[in-house]
């Protein structure tokens, strides 16, 4: 295998899943013998930084550039990034979550890593077309990495993007870190037993559709005699949290549904659940479903664009429902309670690092 110089460019390392998977991917490629460097555009770090991974802050995003953002500002920022890249001379450059700036770079080895599905984010037609036009403006004729096959297909068929190439590559995973985090103690609400509850882990926001989940759960209790409680883990804006709590009350589920708030380590709860449930309007490649499978916890999901149908394969397809099929979702909860699926390595093999990282290594071949 030829060892390469691979550069990642990202606005910052604060918060979200995109930053987390970028750090992991970069560090795993470094461990496979490549020279890897992460360039950030501002010094804002929340994630634990892998030891030995080189990170350089270019400091081109400042309160001033945020306040005065124009195409001229973006081009100035891009020139600063290009200067740093020219000095380091990578064979491959991967841009993530800062494409408004990096689109001004004219590099033959530049890839834009798209992590979410813009085609399903907007219900308003005007907003939707505006978002699609932006995607076409940024990426027409460029090289793109899509986080799933579904994201690739929607970029081409729904958004109408004519990129130079769109390569689907999953985020890479390994089981060991999740198993270690899942081994920490968990504190369940009174009356809730390990292995006898359903779990949803998602931000409390309209796109995650907790309303859909709660109505289906109520139906499962009434029509199928579902007995296991439902735990909802996540936080959101005060008004969104209030809406979810209000719906729990309205559906008379206060003795069955537990709102756990945000947990820094959700993995003990995921491992001890009967199943993980996802009811979102849209995803890119939902990490939470893959992480559940890595911990051998079954999953139930709506077939939202995009990603769930690439995760729920083989016999897990029986627990993949049409997004608005609350009747089917209720029946799936009851089936899972009565006869939980056994998760085996074949269910998550395609997401393991040894099967994913070669696709990144092949980018400039």
mmCIF file of C-alpha atoms in Angstrom:
data_model
loop_
_atom_site.group_PDB
_atom_site.id
_atom_site.type_symbol
_atom_site.label_atom_id
_atom_site.label_comp_id
_atom_site.label_asym_id
_atom_site.label_seq_id
_atom_site.Cartn_x
_atom_site.Cartn_y
_atom_site.Cartn_z
ATOM 1 C CA UNK A 1 0.000 0.000 0.000
ATOM 2 C CA UNK A 2 1.301 3.474 -0.918
ATOM 3 C CA UNK A 3 1.394 5.830 2.033
ATOM 4 C CA UNK A 4 0.016 9.273 1.254
ATOM 5 C CA UNK A 5 -0.218 12.772 2.652
ATOM 6 C CA UNK A 6 -3.881 13.423 3.449
ATOM 7 C CA UNK A 7 -5.208 16.799 4.621
ATOM 8 C CA UNK A 8 -8.593 17.425 6.210
ATOM 9 C CA UNK A 9 -10.034 20.958 6.349
ATOM 10 C CA UNK A 10 -12.875 21.747 8.777
ATOM 11 C CA UNK A 11 -14.163 24.958 10.345
ATOM 12 C CA UNK A 12 -13.681 23.795 13.954
ATOM 13 C CA UNK A 13 -13.750 20.737 16.212
ATOM 14 C CA UNK A 14 -16.710 21.786 18.318
ATOM 15 C CA UNK A 15 -19.806 19.646 18.943
ATOM 16 C CA UNK A 16 -21.384 17.429 16.297
ATOM 17 C CA UNK A 17 -21.031 14.065 14.650
ATOM 18 C CA UNK A 18 -19.283 15.408 11.528
ATOM 19 C CA UNK A 19 -16.352 16.637 13.631
ATOM 20 C CA UNK A 20 -16.257 13.397 15.622
ATOM 21 C CA UNK A 21 -16.173 11.139 12.549
ATOM 22 C CA UNK A 22 -13.586 13.368 10.829
ATOM 23 C CA UNK A 23 -11.208 13.128 13.808
ATOM 24 C CA UNK A 24 -11.692 9.360 13.982
ATOM 25 C CA UNK A 25 -11.173 8.862 10.226
ATOM 26 C CA UNK A 26 -8.096 11.104 10.191
ATOM 27 C CA UNK A 27 -6.531 9.328 13.167
ATOM 28 C CA UNK A 28 -7.245 5.853 11.801
ATOM 29 C CA UNK A 29 -5.613 6.769 8.468
ATOM 30 C CA UNK A 30 -2.604 8.099 10.452
ATOM 31 C CA UNK A 31 -2.400 4.777 12.315
ATOM 32 C CA UNK A 32 -2.331 2.974 8.957
ATOM 33 C CA UNK A 33 0.910 4.807 8.121
ATOM 34 C CA UNK A 34 -0.305 7.863 6.190
ATOM 35 C CA UNK A 35 0.879 11.400 6.968
ATOM 36 C CA UNK A 36 -2.335 13.123 8.078
ATOM 37 C CA UNK A 37 -2.982 16.710 9.091
ATOM 38 C CA UNK A 38 -6.221 18.423 10.145
ATOM 39 C CA UNK A 39 -6.475 22.119 9.318
ATOM 40 C CA UNK A 40 -9.080 24.026 11.344
ATOM 41 C CA UNK A 41 -10.263 27.518 10.457
ATOM 42 C CA UNK A 42 -10.730 28.648 14.059
ATOM 43 C CA UNK A 43 -9.602 27.491 17.494
ATOM 44 C CA UNK A 44 -12.799 26.008 18.890
ATOM 45 C CA UNK A 45 -12.335 22.489 20.235
ATOM 46 C CA UNK A 46 -14.774 20.350 22.215
ATOM 47 C CA UNK A 47 -13.865 16.819 21.152
ATOM 48 C CA UNK A 48 -11.033 14.832 22.679
ATOM 49 C CA UNK A 49 -8.148 15.102 20.216
ATOM 50 C CA UNK A 50 -6.396 11.822 19.335
ATOM 51 C CA UNK A 51 -2.826 11.727 20.595
ATOM 52 C CA UNK A 52 -0.335 12.018 17.722
ATOM 53 C CA UNK A 53 -2.799 13.548 15.231
ATOM 54 C CA UNK A 54 -1.389 16.814 13.871
ATOM 55 C CA UNK A 55 -3.836 19.733 13.991
ATOM 56 C CA UNK A 56 -3.098 23.237 12.722
ATOM 57 C CA UNK A 57 -5.413 26.182 13.366
ATOM 58 C CA UNK A 58 -5.301 28.637 10.436
ATOM 59 C CA UNK A 59 -7.363 31.255 12.339
ATOM 60 C CA UNK A 60 -9.126 32.540 9.206
ATOM 61 C CA UNK A 61 -12.599 32.483 10.777
ATOM 62 C CA UNK A 62 -12.859 35.302 13.317
ATOM 63 C CA UNK A 63 -15.666 37.422 14.808
ATOM 64 C CA UNK A 64 -14.775 40.011 12.137
ATOM 65 C CA UNK A 65 -15.032 37.584 9.167
ATOM 66 C CA UNK A 66 -18.279 36.187 10.626
ATOM 67 C CA UNK A 67 -19.732 39.707 10.813
ATOM 68 C CA UNK A 68 -18.560 40.819 7.358
ATOM 69 C CA UNK A 69 -18.905 37.602 5.369
ATOM 70 C CA UNK A 70 -18.845 38.277 1.619
ATOM 71 C CA UNK A 71 -17.477 36.359 -1.364
ATOM 72 C CA UNK A 72 -14.384 38.606 -1.156
ATOM 73 C CA UNK A 73 -13.867 37.571 2.482
ATOM 74 C CA UNK A 74 -14.325 33.892 1.532
ATOM 75 C CA UNK A 75 -11.760 34.203 -1.273
ATOM 76 C CA UNK A 76 -9.259 35.823 1.118
ATOM 77 C CA UNK A 77 -9.821 32.944 3.575
ATOM 78 C CA UNK A 78 -9.405 30.391 0.762
ATOM 79 C CA UNK A 79 -6.073 31.955 -0.264
ATOM 80 C CA UNK A 80 -4.808 31.548 3.315
ATOM 81 C CA UNK A 81 -5.898 27.883 3.308
ATOM 82 C CA UNK A 82 -4.233 27.283 -0.082
ATOM 83 C CA UNK A 83 -0.975 28.768 1.204
ATOM 84 C CA UNK A 84 -0.972 26.290 4.127
ATOM 85 C CA UNK A 85 -1.855 23.369 1.837
ATOM 86 C CA UNK A 86 0.831 24.335 -0.696
ATOM 87 C CA UNK A 87 3.384 24.349 2.111
ATOM 88 C CA UNK A 88 2.355 20.852 3.274
ATOM 89 C CA UNK A 89 1.716 19.378 -0.210
ATOM 90 C CA UNK A 90 -0.927 16.695 0.453
ATOM 91 C CA UNK A 91 -1.929 14.176 -2.241
ATOM 92 C CA UNK A 92 -5.564 14.316 -1.068
ATOM 93 C CA UNK A 93 -7.513 17.200 0.519
ATOM 94 C CA UNK A 94 -10.912 16.532 2.139
ATOM 95 C CA UNK A 95 -13.119 19.498 3.041
ATOM 96 C CA UNK A 96 -15.899 19.083 5.619
ATOM 97 C CA UNK A 97 -18.368 21.624 7.031
ATOM 98 C CA UNK A 98 -16.537 24.648 5.593
ATOM 99 C CA UNK A 99 -17.336 24.361 1.885
ATOM 100 C CA UNK A 100 -18.620 27.942 1.641
ATOM 101 C CA UNK A 101 -14.946 28.895 1.875
ATOM 102 C CA UNK A 102 -13.141 25.897 0.353
ATOM 103 C CA UNK A 103 -15.300 25.986 -2.821
ATOM 104 C CA UNK A 104 -13.018 28.861 -3.880
ATOM 105 C CA UNK A 105 -10.013 26.495 -3.920
ATOM 106 C CA UNK A 106 -9.065 25.239 -7.362
ATOM 107 C CA UNK A 107 -7.215 22.043 -6.488
ATOM 108 C CA UNK A 108 -7.372 18.839 -8.573
ATOM 109 C CA UNK A 109 -7.115 16.652 -5.459
ATOM 110 C CA UNK A 110 -9.885 18.372 -3.421
ATOM 111 C CA UNK A 111 -12.910 16.349 -2.242
ATOM 112 C CA UNK A 112 -15.995 17.756 -0.496
ATOM 113 C CA UNK A 113 -17.320 15.395 2.204
ATOM 114 C CA UNK A 114 -21.140 15.692 2.386
ATOM 115 C CA UNK A 115 -22.579 14.236 5.596
ATOM 116 C CA UNK A 116 -26.293 15.011 5.373
ATOM 117 C CA UNK A 117 -29.182 14.728 2.959
ATOM 118 C CA UNK A 118 -30.225 18.219 1.882
ATOM 119 C CA UNK A 119 -33.040 16.769 -0.261
ATOM 120 C CA UNK A 120 -35.147 15.953 2.802
ATOM 121 C CA UNK A 121 -34.439 18.935 5.042
ATOM 122 C CA UNK A 122 -36.989 21.437 3.711
ATOM 123 C CA UNK A 123 -40.725 21.067 3.242
ATOM 124 C CA UNK A 124 -41.213 24.609 1.911
ATOM 125 C CA UNK A 125 -40.653 24.464 -1.901
ATOM 126 C CA UNK A 126 -38.947 27.890 -2.092
ATOM 127 C CA UNK A 127 -36.508 27.065 0.738
ATOM 128 C CA UNK A 128 -35.892 23.660 -0.801
ATOM 129 C CA UNK A 129 -35.030 25.062 -4.240
ATOM 130 C CA UNK A 130 -32.787 27.701 -2.646
ATOM 131 C CA UNK A 131 -30.895 24.940 -0.788
ATOM 132 C CA UNK A 132 -30.634 22.827 -3.963
ATOM 133 C CA UNK A 133 -29.312 25.802 -5.954
ATOM 134 C CA UNK A 134 -26.636 26.355 -3.292
ATOM 135 C CA UNK A 135 -25.534 22.703 -3.522
ATOM 136 C CA UNK A 136 -25.323 22.949 -7.319
ATOM 137 C CA UNK A 137 -23.379 26.221 -7.053
ATOM 138 C CA UNK A 138 -20.853 24.753 -4.607
ATOM 139 C CA UNK A 139 -20.284 21.297 -6.105
ATOM 140 C CA UNK A 140 -21.027 21.274 -9.853
ATOM 141 C CA UNK A 141 -17.980 19.794 -11.601
ATOM 142 C CA UNK A 142 -16.300 19.009 -8.260
ATOM 143 C CA UNK A 143 -15.301 15.772 -6.521
ATOM 144 C CA UNK A 144 -17.709 14.755 -3.739
ATOM 145 C CA UNK A 145 -17.682 12.083 -1.014
ATOM 146 C CA UNK A 146 -21.230 11.163 0.084
ATOM 147 C CA UNK A 147 -21.736 9.592 3.505
ATOM 148 C CA UNK A 148 -24.132 6.985 2.092
ATOM 149 C CA UNK A 149 -25.391 5.568 -1.185
ATOM 150 C CA UNK A 150 -28.741 7.273 -0.454
ATOM 151 C CA UNK A 151 -27.110 10.702 -0.129
ATOM 152 C CA UNK A 152 -25.290 10.114 -3.447
ATOM 153 C CA UNK A 153 -28.507 9.123 -5.232
ATOM 154 C CA UNK A 154 -30.459 12.088 -3.854
ATOM 155 C CA UNK A 155 -27.704 14.538 -4.816
ATOM 156 C CA UNK A 156 -27.862 13.231 -8.383
ATOM 157 C CA UNK A 157 -31.569 12.512 -8.849
ATOM 158 C CA UNK A 158 -33.360 14.941 -6.511
ATOM 159 C CA UNK A 159 -30.980 17.901 -6.216
ATOM 160 C CA UNK A 160 -29.786 17.559 -9.828
ATOM 161 C CA UNK A 161 -26.093 17.907 -8.982
ATOM 162 C CA UNK A 162 -23.721 17.277 -11.875
ATOM 163 C CA UNK A 163 -20.487 16.694 -9.998
ATOM 164 C CA UNK A 164 -17.262 15.429 -11.566
ATOM 165 C CA UNK A 165 -17.669 12.371 -9.342
ATOM 166 C CA UNK A 166 -19.681 11.366 -6.244
ATOM 167 C CA UNK A 167 -18.140 8.532 -4.249
ATOM 168 C CA UNK A 168 -20.200 6.974 -1.437
ATOM 169 C CA UNK A 169 -18.021 6.125 1.597
ATOM 170 C CA UNK A 170 -19.480 5.252 5.010
ATOM 171 C CA UNK A 171 -18.082 6.668 8.227
ATOM 172 C CA UNK A 172 -15.661 4.076 9.690
ATOM 173 C CA UNK A 173 -16.314 2.405 13.063
ATOM 174 C CA UNK A 174 -14.734 -0.040 15.473
ATOM 175 C CA UNK A 175 -16.583 -1.819 18.284
ATOM 176 C CA UNK A 176 -14.069 -1.596 21.123
ATOM 177 C CA UNK A 177 -14.536 2.077 22.168
ATOM 178 C CA UNK A 178 -18.315 1.672 22.237
ATOM 179 C CA UNK A 179 -18.073 -1.517 24.286
ATOM 180 C CA UNK A 180 -15.790 0.262 26.768
ATOM 181 C CA UNK A 181 -18.200 3.204 27.139
ATOM 182 C CA UNK A 182 -21.181 0.838 27.377
ATOM 183 C CA UNK A 183 -19.534 -0.931 30.331
ATOM 184 C CA UNK A 184 -19.934 2.156 32.531
ATOM 185 C CA UNK A 185 -22.774 2.032 35.080
ATOM 186 C CA UNK A 186 -26.234 3.207 34.076
ATOM 187 C CA UNK A 187 -28.951 4.673 36.249
ATOM 188 C CA UNK A 188 -32.409 3.719 35.004
ATOM 189 C CA UNK A 189 -35.632 5.386 36.208
ATOM 190 C CA UNK A 190 -37.544 3.586 38.966
ATOM 191 C CA UNK A 191 -39.380 0.544 37.677
ATOM 192 C CA UNK A 192 -37.372 0.296 34.433
ATOM 193 C CA UNK A 193 -35.358 -2.912 34.049
ATOM 194 C CA UNK A 194 -32.285 -3.593 31.922
ATOM 195 C CA UNK A 195 -33.192 -5.356 28.685
ATOM 196 C CA UNK A 196 -36.868 -4.391 29.008
ATOM 197 C CA UNK A 197 -37.318 -0.927 27.467
ATOM 198 C CA UNK A 198 -37.275 0.872 24.126
ATOM 199 C CA UNK A 199 -34.889 3.774 23.606
ATOM 200 C CA UNK A 200 -34.792 6.830 21.353
ATOM 201 C CA UNK A 201 -31.608 8.938 21.307
ATOM 202 C CA UNK A 202 -32.092 12.134 19.309
ATOM 203 C CA UNK A 203 -32.152 15.896 19.700
ATOM 204 C CA UNK A 204 -35.600 17.143 20.677
ATOM 205 C CA UNK A 205 -36.432 19.004 17.490
ATOM 206 C CA UNK A 206 -39.225 18.734 14.902
ATOM 207 C CA UNK A 207 -37.036 16.916 12.320
ATOM 208 C CA UNK A 208 -36.494 13.987 14.718
ATOM 209 C CA UNK A 209 -40.288 13.437 14.915
ATOM 210 C CA UNK A 210 -40.745 12.425 18.548
ATOM 211 C CA UNK A 211 -44.475 13.064 17.892
ATOM 212 C CA UNK A 212 -44.532 10.148 15.435
ATOM 213 C CA UNK A 213 -42.746 7.909 17.946
ATOM 214 C CA UNK A 214 -45.094 8.768 20.823
ATOM 215 C CA UNK A 215 -48.280 8.226 18.804
ATOM 216 C CA UNK A 216 -46.996 4.844 17.517
ATOM 217 C CA UNK A 217 -45.986 3.851 21.050
ATOM 218 C CA UNK A 218 -49.461 4.760 22.370
ATOM 219 C CA UNK A 219 -51.013 2.646 19.607
ATOM 220 C CA UNK A 220 -48.708 -0.286 20.445
ATOM 221 C CA UNK A 221 -49.843 -0.128 24.074
ATOM 222 C CA UNK A 222 -53.546 0.065 23.148
ATOM 223 C CA UNK A 223 -53.675 -2.356 20.194
ATOM 224 C CA UNK A 224 -50.896 -4.819 20.983
ATOM 225 C CA UNK A 225 -50.623 -4.728 24.777
ATOM 226 C CA UNK A 226 -47.028 -3.400 24.672
ATOM 227 C CA UNK A 227 -45.670 -3.412 28.218
ATOM 228 C CA UNK A 228 -42.057 -2.200 27.990
ATOM 229 C CA UNK A 229 -41.539 1.510 28.787
ATOM 230 C CA UNK A 230 -40.055 4.047 26.354
ATOM 231 C CA UNK A 231 -36.995 6.136 27.246
ATOM 232 C CA UNK A 232 -36.329 9.309 25.241
ATOM 233 C CA UNK A 233 -32.795 10.693 25.564
ATOM 234 C CA UNK A 234 -31.864 14.080 24.151
ATOM 235 C CA UNK A 235 -32.163 17.804 24.625
ATOM 236 C CA UNK A 236 -33.452 20.668 22.529
ATOM 237 C CA UNK A 237 -34.678 24.234 22.643
ATOM 238 C CA UNK A 238 -36.965 24.891 25.607
ATOM 239 C CA UNK A 239 -40.058 25.115 23.390
ATOM 240 C CA UNK A 240 -39.287 21.771 21.707
ATOM 241 C CA UNK A 241 -38.714 20.040 25.047
ATOM 242 C CA UNK A 242 -42.006 21.491 26.283
ATOM 243 C CA UNK A 243 -43.844 20.202 23.171
ATOM 244 C CA UNK A 244 -42.587 16.645 23.701
ATOM 245 C CA UNK A 245 -43.451 16.717 27.424
ATOM 246 C CA UNK A 246 -46.897 18.113 26.577
ATOM 247 C CA UNK A 247 -47.561 15.325 24.043
ATOM 248 C CA UNK A 248 -46.521 12.671 26.601
ATOM 249 C CA UNK A 249 -49.139 14.146 28.940
ATOM 250 C CA UNK A 250 -51.785 14.495 26.220
ATOM 251 C CA UNK A 251 -51.373 10.817 25.237
ATOM 252 C CA UNK A 252 -51.577 9.805 28.919
ATOM 253 C CA UNK A 253 -48.117 8.205 28.817
ATOM 254 C CA UNK A 254 -46.540 9.827 31.866
ATOM 255 C CA UNK A 255 -46.228 6.485 33.689
ATOM 256 C CA UNK A 256 -44.688 4.749 30.629
ATOM 257 C CA UNK A 257 -42.462 7.334 28.901
ATOM 258 C CA UNK A 258 -39.354 8.726 30.609
ATOM 259 C CA UNK A 259 -37.649 11.882 29.304
ATOM 260 C CA UNK A 260 -34.006 11.435 30.305
ATOM 261 C CA UNK A 261 -32.538 14.681 28.953
ATOM 262 C CA UNK A 262 -29.019 14.716 27.500
ATOM 263 C CA UNK A 263 -26.433 12.112 28.578
ATOM 264 C CA UNK A 264 -22.768 12.545 27.737
ATOM 265 C CA UNK A 265 -22.429 8.743 27.526
ATOM 266 C CA UNK A 266 -25.602 7.130 26.138
ATOM 267 C CA UNK A 267 -23.954 3.777 25.424
ATOM 268 C CA UNK A 268 -24.818 1.890 28.659
ATOM 269 C CA UNK A 269 -28.464 2.760 27.932
ATOM 270 C CA UNK A 270 -28.165 1.689 24.297
ATOM 271 C CA UNK A 271 -26.606 -1.673 25.175
ATOM 272 C CA UNK A 272 -29.264 -2.446 27.811
ATOM 273 C CA UNK A 273 -32.240 -1.521 25.579
ATOM 274 C CA UNK A 274 -34.575 -4.021 23.931
ATOM 275 C CA UNK A 275 -34.228 -1.924 20.778
ATOM 276 C CA UNK A 276 -33.231 1.515 19.528
ATOM 277 C CA UNK A 277 -36.002 3.380 17.695
ATOM 278 C CA UNK A 278 -35.483 6.119 15.080
ATOM 279 C CA UNK A 279 -38.405 8.112 13.632
ATOM 280 C CA UNK A 280 -36.651 11.069 11.920
ATOM 281 C CA UNK A 281 -37.865 13.028 8.917
ATOM 282 C CA UNK A 282 -34.348 13.004 7.419
ATOM 283 C CA UNK A 283 -30.842 11.705 8.163
ATOM 284 C CA UNK A 284 -27.533 11.313 6.299
ATOM 285 C CA UNK A 285 -26.319 8.018 7.738
ATOM 286 C CA UNK A 286 -27.735 7.799 11.287
ATOM 287 C CA UNK A 287 -24.826 7.056 13.632
ATOM 288 C CA UNK A 288 -27.129 6.041 16.448
ATOM 289 C CA UNK A 289 -28.450 3.018 14.516
ATOM 290 C CA UNK A 290 -24.960 1.809 13.598
ATOM 291 C CA UNK A 291 -23.723 2.318 17.161
ATOM 292 C CA UNK A 292 -26.675 0.298 18.483
ATOM 293 C CA UNK A 293 -25.834 -2.595 16.143
ATOM 294 C CA UNK A 294 -22.171 -2.440 17.215
ATOM 295 C CA UNK A 295 -23.440 -3.016 20.781
ATOM 296 C CA UNK A 296 -25.675 -5.857 19.503
ATOM 297 C CA UNK A 297 -28.863 -3.912 20.243
ATOM 298 C CA UNK A 298 -31.628 -4.372 17.626
ATOM 299 C CA UNK A 299 -33.022 -1.339 15.793
ATOM 300 C CA UNK A 300 -36.415 -0.198 14.519
ATOM 301 C CA UNK A 301 -36.453 2.709 12.064
ATOM 302 C CA UNK A 302 -38.535 4.603 9.572
ATOM 303 C CA UNK A 303 -37.152 4.515 6.042
ATOM 304 C CA UNK A 304 -36.416 8.237 5.905
ATOM 305 C CA UNK A 305 -33.961 9.628 3.384
ATOM 306 C CA UNK A 306 -31.327 8.512 3.679
ATOM 307 C CA UNK A 307 -29.308 5.777 5.338
ATOM 308 C CA UNK A 308 -31.655 3.570 7.396
ATOM 309 C CA UNK A 309 -32.285 1.130 4.536
ATOM 310 C CA UNK A 310 -28.503 0.732 4.127
ATOM 311 C CA UNK A 311 -28.226 -0.101 7.840
ATOM 312 C CA UNK A 312 -31.302 -2.326 8.344
ATOM 313 C CA UNK A 313 -30.345 -5.117 5.956
ATOM 314 C CA UNK A 314 -31.076 -8.866 5.829
ATOM 315 C CA UNK A 315 -33.748 -9.831 8.386
ATOM 316 C CA UNK A 316 -33.583 -6.358 9.957
ATOM 317 C CA UNK A 317 -35.559 -5.119 6.930
ATOM 318 C CA UNK A 318 -38.690 -6.360 8.729
ATOM 319 C CA UNK A 319 -38.225 -3.456 11.153
ATOM 320 C CA UNK A 320 -37.872 -0.754 8.480
ATOM 321 C CA UNK A 321 -41.168 1.125 8.088
ATOM 322 C CA UNK A 322 -42.517 3.781 5.754
ATOM 323 C CA UNK A 323 -42.073 7.176 7.480
ATOM 324 C CA UNK A 324 -45.799 7.859 8.045
ATOM 325 C CA UNK A 325 -46.781 4.272 8.843
ATOM 326 C CA UNK A 326 -47.463 4.722 12.567
ATOM 327 C CA UNK A 327 -49.625 1.558 12.532
ATOM 328 C CA UNK A 328 -46.683 -0.457 11.164
ATOM 329 C CA UNK A 329 -44.322 1.170 13.660
ATOM 330 C CA UNK A 330 -46.624 0.180 16.533
ATOM 331 C CA UNK A 331 -46.735 -3.415 15.254
ATOM 332 C CA UNK A 332 -42.924 -3.471 14.902
ATOM 333 C CA UNK A 333 -42.519 -2.391 18.545
ATOM 334 C CA UNK A 334 -44.830 -5.224 19.606
ATOM 335 C CA UNK A 335 -42.995 -7.794 17.449
ATOM 336 C CA UNK A 336 -39.653 -6.709 18.866
ATOM 337 C CA UNK A 337 -40.917 -6.916 22.467
ATOM 338 C CA UNK A 338 -42.270 -10.418 21.880
ATOM 339 C CA UNK A 339 -39.295 -11.734 19.921
ATOM 340 C CA UNK A 340 -36.158 -9.520 19.861
ATOM 341 C CA UNK A 341 -33.795 -9.987 16.894
ATOM 342 C CA UNK A 342 -30.289 -11.297 17.614
ATOM 343 C CA UNK A 343 -27.656 -8.945 16.164
ATOM 344 C CA UNK A 344 -24.563 -10.572 14.665
ATOM 345 C CA UNK A 345 -21.366 -9.141 13.085
ATOM 346 C CA UNK A 346 -22.796 -9.675 9.566
ATOM 347 C CA UNK A 347 -25.333 -6.907 10.327
ATOM 348 C CA UNK A 348 -22.671 -4.183 10.702
ATOM 349 C CA UNK A 349 -19.659 -5.552 8.795
ATOM 350 C CA UNK A 350 -19.816 -2.887 6.058
ATOM 351 C CA UNK A 351 -19.265 -0.062 8.585
ATOM 352 C CA UNK A 352 -16.143 -1.442 10.271
ATOM 353 C CA UNK A 353 -12.947 0.563 9.773
ATOM 354 C CA UNK A 354 -11.069 -2.227 7.995
ATOM 355 C CA UNK A 355 -13.765 -2.257 5.288
ATOM 356 C CA UNK A 356 -14.187 1.547 5.028
ATOM 357 C CA UNK A 357 -10.692 3.070 5.249
ATOM 358 C CA UNK A 358 -9.417 1.473 1.980
ATOM 359 C CA UNK A 359 -12.024 3.594 0.149
ATOM 360 C CA UNK A 360 -10.408 6.784 1.514
ATOM 361 C CA UNK A 361 -6.962 5.437 0.623
ATOM 362 C CA UNK A 362 -8.115 4.860 -2.969
ATOM 363 C CA UNK A 363 -9.290 8.455 -3.554
ATOM 364 C CA UNK A 364 -6.343 9.650 -5.648
ATOM 365 C CA UNK A 365 -5.586 6.308 -7.358
#
